[in-house]
Coordinates of C-alpha atoms in Angstrom, one line a residue:
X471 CA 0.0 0.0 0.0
X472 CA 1.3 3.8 -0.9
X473 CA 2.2 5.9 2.0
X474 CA -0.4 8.6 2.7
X475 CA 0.7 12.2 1.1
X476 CA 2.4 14.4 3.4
X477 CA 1.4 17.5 1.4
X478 CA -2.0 18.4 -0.4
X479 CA -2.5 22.2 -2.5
X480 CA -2.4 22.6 -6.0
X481 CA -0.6 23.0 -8.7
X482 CA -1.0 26.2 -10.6
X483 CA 0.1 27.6 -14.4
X484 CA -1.4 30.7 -15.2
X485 CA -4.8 30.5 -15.0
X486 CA -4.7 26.6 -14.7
X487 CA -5.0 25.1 -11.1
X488 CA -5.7 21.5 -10.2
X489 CA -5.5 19.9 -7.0
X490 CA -2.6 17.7 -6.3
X491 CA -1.0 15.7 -3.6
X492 CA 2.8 15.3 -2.5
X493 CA 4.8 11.9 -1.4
X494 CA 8.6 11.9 -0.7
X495 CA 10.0 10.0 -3.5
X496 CA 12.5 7.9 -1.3
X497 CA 12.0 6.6 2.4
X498 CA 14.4 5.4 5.2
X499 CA 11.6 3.4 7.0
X500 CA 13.4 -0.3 6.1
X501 CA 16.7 0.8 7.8
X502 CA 17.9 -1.3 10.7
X503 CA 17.8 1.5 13.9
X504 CA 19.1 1.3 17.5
X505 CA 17.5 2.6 20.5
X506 CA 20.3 3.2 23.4
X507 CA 19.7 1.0 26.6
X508 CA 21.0 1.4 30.0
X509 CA 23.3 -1.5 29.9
X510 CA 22.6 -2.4 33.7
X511 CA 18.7 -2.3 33.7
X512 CA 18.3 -3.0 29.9
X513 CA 15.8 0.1 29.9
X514 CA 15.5 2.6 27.3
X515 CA 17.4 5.8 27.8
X516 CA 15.1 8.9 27.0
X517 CA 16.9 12.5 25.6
X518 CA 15.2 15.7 27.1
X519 CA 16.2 19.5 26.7
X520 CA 18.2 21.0 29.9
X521 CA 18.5 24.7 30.9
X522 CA 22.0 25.3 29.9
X523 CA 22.6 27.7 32.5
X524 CA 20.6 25.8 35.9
X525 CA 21.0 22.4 34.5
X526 CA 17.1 21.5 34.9
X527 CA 14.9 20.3 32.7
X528 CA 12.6 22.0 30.1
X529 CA 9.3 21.3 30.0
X530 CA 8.3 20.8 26.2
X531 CA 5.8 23.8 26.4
X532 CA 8.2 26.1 27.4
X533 CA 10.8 24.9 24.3
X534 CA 11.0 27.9 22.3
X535 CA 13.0 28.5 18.5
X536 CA 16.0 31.5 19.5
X537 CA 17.5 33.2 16.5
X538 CA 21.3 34.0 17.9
X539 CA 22.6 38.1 16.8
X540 CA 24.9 37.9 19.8
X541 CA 26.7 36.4 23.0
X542 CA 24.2 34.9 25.2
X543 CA 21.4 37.3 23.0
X544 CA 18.4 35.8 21.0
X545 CA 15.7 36.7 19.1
X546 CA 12.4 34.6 20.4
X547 CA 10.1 33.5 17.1
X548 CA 6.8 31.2 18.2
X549 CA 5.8 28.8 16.2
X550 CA 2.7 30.7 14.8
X551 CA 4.8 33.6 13.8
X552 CA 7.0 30.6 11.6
X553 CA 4.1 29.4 10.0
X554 CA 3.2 32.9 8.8
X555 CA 6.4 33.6 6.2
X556 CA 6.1 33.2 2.7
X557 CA 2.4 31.7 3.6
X558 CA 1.2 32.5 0.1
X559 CA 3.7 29.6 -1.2
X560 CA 2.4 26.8 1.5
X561 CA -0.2 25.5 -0.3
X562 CA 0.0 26.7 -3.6
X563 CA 3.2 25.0 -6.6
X564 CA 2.6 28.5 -9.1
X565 CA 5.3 28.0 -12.0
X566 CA 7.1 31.1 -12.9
X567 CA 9.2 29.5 -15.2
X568 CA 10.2 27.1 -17.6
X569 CA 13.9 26.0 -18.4
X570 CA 15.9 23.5 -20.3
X571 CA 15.8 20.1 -18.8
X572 CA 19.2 19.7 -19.0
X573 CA 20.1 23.1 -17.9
X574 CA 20.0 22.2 -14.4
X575 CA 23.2 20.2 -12.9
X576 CA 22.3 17.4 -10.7
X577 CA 24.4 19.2 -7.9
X578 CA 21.3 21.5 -7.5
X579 CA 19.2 18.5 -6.5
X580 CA 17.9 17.6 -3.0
X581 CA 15.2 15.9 -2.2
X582 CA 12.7 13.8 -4.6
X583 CA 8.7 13.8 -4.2
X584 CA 6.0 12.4 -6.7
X585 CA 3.4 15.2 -6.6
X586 CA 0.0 13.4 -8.5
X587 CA -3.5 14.6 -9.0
X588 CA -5.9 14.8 -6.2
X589 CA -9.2 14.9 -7.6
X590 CA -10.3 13.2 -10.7
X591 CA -11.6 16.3 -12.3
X592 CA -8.4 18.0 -12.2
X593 CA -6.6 14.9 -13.8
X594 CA -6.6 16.1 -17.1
X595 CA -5.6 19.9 -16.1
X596 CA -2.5 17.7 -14.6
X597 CA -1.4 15.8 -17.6
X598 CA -1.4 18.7 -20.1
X599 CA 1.0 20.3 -18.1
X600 CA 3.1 17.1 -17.1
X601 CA 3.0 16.7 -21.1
X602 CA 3.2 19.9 -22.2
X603 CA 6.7 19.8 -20.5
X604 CA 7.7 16.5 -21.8
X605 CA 7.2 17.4 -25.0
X606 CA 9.1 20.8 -25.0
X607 CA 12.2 19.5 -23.2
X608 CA 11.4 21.5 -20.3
X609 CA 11.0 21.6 -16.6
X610 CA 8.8 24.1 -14.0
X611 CA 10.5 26.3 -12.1
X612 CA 8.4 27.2 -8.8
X613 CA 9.0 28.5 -4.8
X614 CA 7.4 26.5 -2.2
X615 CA 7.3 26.6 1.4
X616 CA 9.0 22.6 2.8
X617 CA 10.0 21.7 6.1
X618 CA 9.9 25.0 7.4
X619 CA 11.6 27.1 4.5
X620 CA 10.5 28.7 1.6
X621 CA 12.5 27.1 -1.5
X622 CA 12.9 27.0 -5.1
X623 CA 11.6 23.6 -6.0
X624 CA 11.7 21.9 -9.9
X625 CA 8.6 19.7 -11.6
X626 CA 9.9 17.2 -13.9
X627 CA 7.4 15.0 -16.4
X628 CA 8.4 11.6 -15.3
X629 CA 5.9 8.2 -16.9
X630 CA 2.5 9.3 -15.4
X631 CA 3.3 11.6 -12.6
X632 CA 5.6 14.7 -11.9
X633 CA 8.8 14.0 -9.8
X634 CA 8.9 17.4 -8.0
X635 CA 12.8 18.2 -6.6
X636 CA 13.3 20.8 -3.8
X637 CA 16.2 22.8 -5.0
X638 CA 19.5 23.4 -2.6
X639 CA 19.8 27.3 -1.4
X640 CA 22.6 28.9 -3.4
X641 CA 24.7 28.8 -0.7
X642 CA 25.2 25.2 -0.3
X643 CA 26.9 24.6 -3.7
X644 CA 30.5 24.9 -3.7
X645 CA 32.2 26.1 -6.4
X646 CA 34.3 23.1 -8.0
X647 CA 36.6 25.4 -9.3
X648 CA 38.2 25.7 -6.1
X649 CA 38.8 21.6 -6.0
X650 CA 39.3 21.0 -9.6
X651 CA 40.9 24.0 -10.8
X652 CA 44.6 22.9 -9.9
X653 CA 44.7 19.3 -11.2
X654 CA 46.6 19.5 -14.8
X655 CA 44.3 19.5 -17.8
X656 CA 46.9 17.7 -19.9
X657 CA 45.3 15.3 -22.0
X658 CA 46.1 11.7 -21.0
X659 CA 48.2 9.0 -23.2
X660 CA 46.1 7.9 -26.1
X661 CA 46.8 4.3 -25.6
X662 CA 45.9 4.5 -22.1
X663 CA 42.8 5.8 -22.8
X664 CA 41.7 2.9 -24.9
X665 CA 42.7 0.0 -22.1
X666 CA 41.1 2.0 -19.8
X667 CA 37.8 2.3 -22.5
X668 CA 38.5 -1.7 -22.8
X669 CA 38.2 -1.7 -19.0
X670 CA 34.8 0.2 -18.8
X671 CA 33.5 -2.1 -22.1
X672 CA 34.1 -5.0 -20.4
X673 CA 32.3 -3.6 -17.3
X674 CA 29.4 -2.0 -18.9
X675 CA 25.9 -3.5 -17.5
X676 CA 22.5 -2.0 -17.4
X677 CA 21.2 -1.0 -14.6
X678 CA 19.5 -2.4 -11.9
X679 CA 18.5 -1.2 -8.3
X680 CA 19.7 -4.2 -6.9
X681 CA 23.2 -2.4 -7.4
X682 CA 22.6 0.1 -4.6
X683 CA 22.1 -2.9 -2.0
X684 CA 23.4 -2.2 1.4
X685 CA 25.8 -5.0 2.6
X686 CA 26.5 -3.5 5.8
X687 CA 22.6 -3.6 6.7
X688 CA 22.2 -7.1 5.5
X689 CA 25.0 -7.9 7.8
X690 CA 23.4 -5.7 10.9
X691 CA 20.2 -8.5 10.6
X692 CA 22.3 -11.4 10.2
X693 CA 23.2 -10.6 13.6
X694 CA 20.2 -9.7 15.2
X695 CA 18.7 -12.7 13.8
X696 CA 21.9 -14.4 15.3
X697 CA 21.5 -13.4 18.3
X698 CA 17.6 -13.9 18.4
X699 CA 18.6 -17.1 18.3
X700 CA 20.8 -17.4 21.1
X701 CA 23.9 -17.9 18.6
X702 CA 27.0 -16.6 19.3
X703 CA 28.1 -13.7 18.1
X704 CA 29.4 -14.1 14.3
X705 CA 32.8 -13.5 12.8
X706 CA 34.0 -9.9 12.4
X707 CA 34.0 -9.1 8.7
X708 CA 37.5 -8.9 7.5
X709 CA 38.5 -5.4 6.4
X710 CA 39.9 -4.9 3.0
X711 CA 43.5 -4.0 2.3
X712 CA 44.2 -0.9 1.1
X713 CA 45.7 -1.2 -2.9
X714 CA 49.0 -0.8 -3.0
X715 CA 50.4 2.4 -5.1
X716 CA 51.0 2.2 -8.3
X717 CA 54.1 2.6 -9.8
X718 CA 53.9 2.1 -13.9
X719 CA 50.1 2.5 -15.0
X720 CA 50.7 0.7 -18.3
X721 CA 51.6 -2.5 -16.4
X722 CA 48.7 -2.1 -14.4
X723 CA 46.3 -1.6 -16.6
X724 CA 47.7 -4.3 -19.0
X725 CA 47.0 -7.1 -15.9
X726 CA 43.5 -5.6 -15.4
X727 CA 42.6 -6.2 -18.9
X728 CA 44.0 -9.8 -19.0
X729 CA 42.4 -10.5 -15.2
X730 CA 39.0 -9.3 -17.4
X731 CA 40.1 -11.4 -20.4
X732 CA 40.3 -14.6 -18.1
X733 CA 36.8 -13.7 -16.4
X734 CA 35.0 -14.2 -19.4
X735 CA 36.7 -17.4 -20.0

């Protein structure tokens, strides 16, 4: 069964508006968690907010969001008065714009939802923009208030639906000139370049999900099933070595195509 939508408003191109609902696109919900435990009882420890200054506890109704503009000096914002910014952009996904699909880099992407028609009625307002943009190449450019924070947000045409990506803050980019700028742009030896095309040939596959397995979770409920069982605790995972440097590259890259060679055999 889908996951209920965490988001209902509607989606809005000039003068066409339809109701539509928002899912996150990805979930965490099958990860293996930990609770901590007081070893000695085997009770749950609980977390709770402390007066910095007297050291006792908060109650939760007195928990209060504190803007910082100097030492030991905040600005006190309720939650009511949080609510209130940008509210024209809470329920509401009005695109401004259209650009290029491929104009955006993938560095500017954060977070995935599939935002889908709410109302039968509206189902048809939905799909002529979904294929409008499809058909032109393009994708919407909109602002929407998320978790808090008002933020550019992008609607892309995917099968059916609309995939709907909040956008990182200018800010949070880093320009890669600063990393990449000082490695040499000499252009690499031509004949290395084709053993290491041989090399990616050879290792081409299409892709499948199953390639983003975790092992490291899979191992986490190996144990807890262990252990579930009474078994004893099972054999540490030996860690892989480090690879060695290398010293000639053309030797190296002549044994990785014969290892591939003999693979196949």
């Amino acid at each position: 069964m889908a996951p209920r939508p965490f988001w209902k408003g509607y989606l809005k191109l000039s003068l066409v508006t339809c109701p539509v609902a928002m899912t996150p696109a990805t979930t965490e919900r099958e990860k293996v968690r930990f609770h901590t435990l007081n070893r000695k009882s085997g009770h749950r420890v609980v977390s709770q907010y402390v007066d910095a200054v007297s050291g006792k506890p908060v109650a939760e109704d007195d928990e209060v969001k504190g803007y910082q503009r100097g030492e030991d000096e905040y600005v006190l914002l309720e939650d009511d008065e949080l609510d209130a910014v940008a509210l024209e952009s809470t329920r509401t996904i009005d695109i401004d714009m259209f650009v290029d699909a491929d104009s955006i880099g993938w560095i500017w992407y954060d977070k995935p939802h599939y935002l889908t028609p709410d109302d039968p009625v509206g189902e048809e307002a939905f799909s002529v923009i979904r294929d409008a943009m499809q058909s032109t190449g393009t994708v919407g450019i909109s602002r929407l208030v998320m978790y808090r924070r008002e933020r550019a947000v992008m609607l892309e045409p995917r099968g059916k639906g609309i995939v709907l990506w909040t956008l990182r803050y200018g800010d949070e980019v880093r320009d890669p000139e600063d990393y990449f700028g000082k490695i040499d742009d000499a252009k690499p030896d031509p004949k290395m370049m084709d053993m290491v095309s041989t090399l990616i040939d050879e290792r081409t596959r299409q892709w499948d999900s199953g390639m983003t397995g975790d092992p490291v979770q899979a191992r986490l409920l190996e144990i807890i099933a262990s252990k579930k069982k009474g078994r004893k605790r099972p054999a540490k995972a030996k860690a892989e070595q480090p690879p060695s440097n290398v010293i000639n590259i053309m030797d190296a890259l002549r044994k990785s195509i014969n290892s591939e060679a003999g693979k196949r055999k």
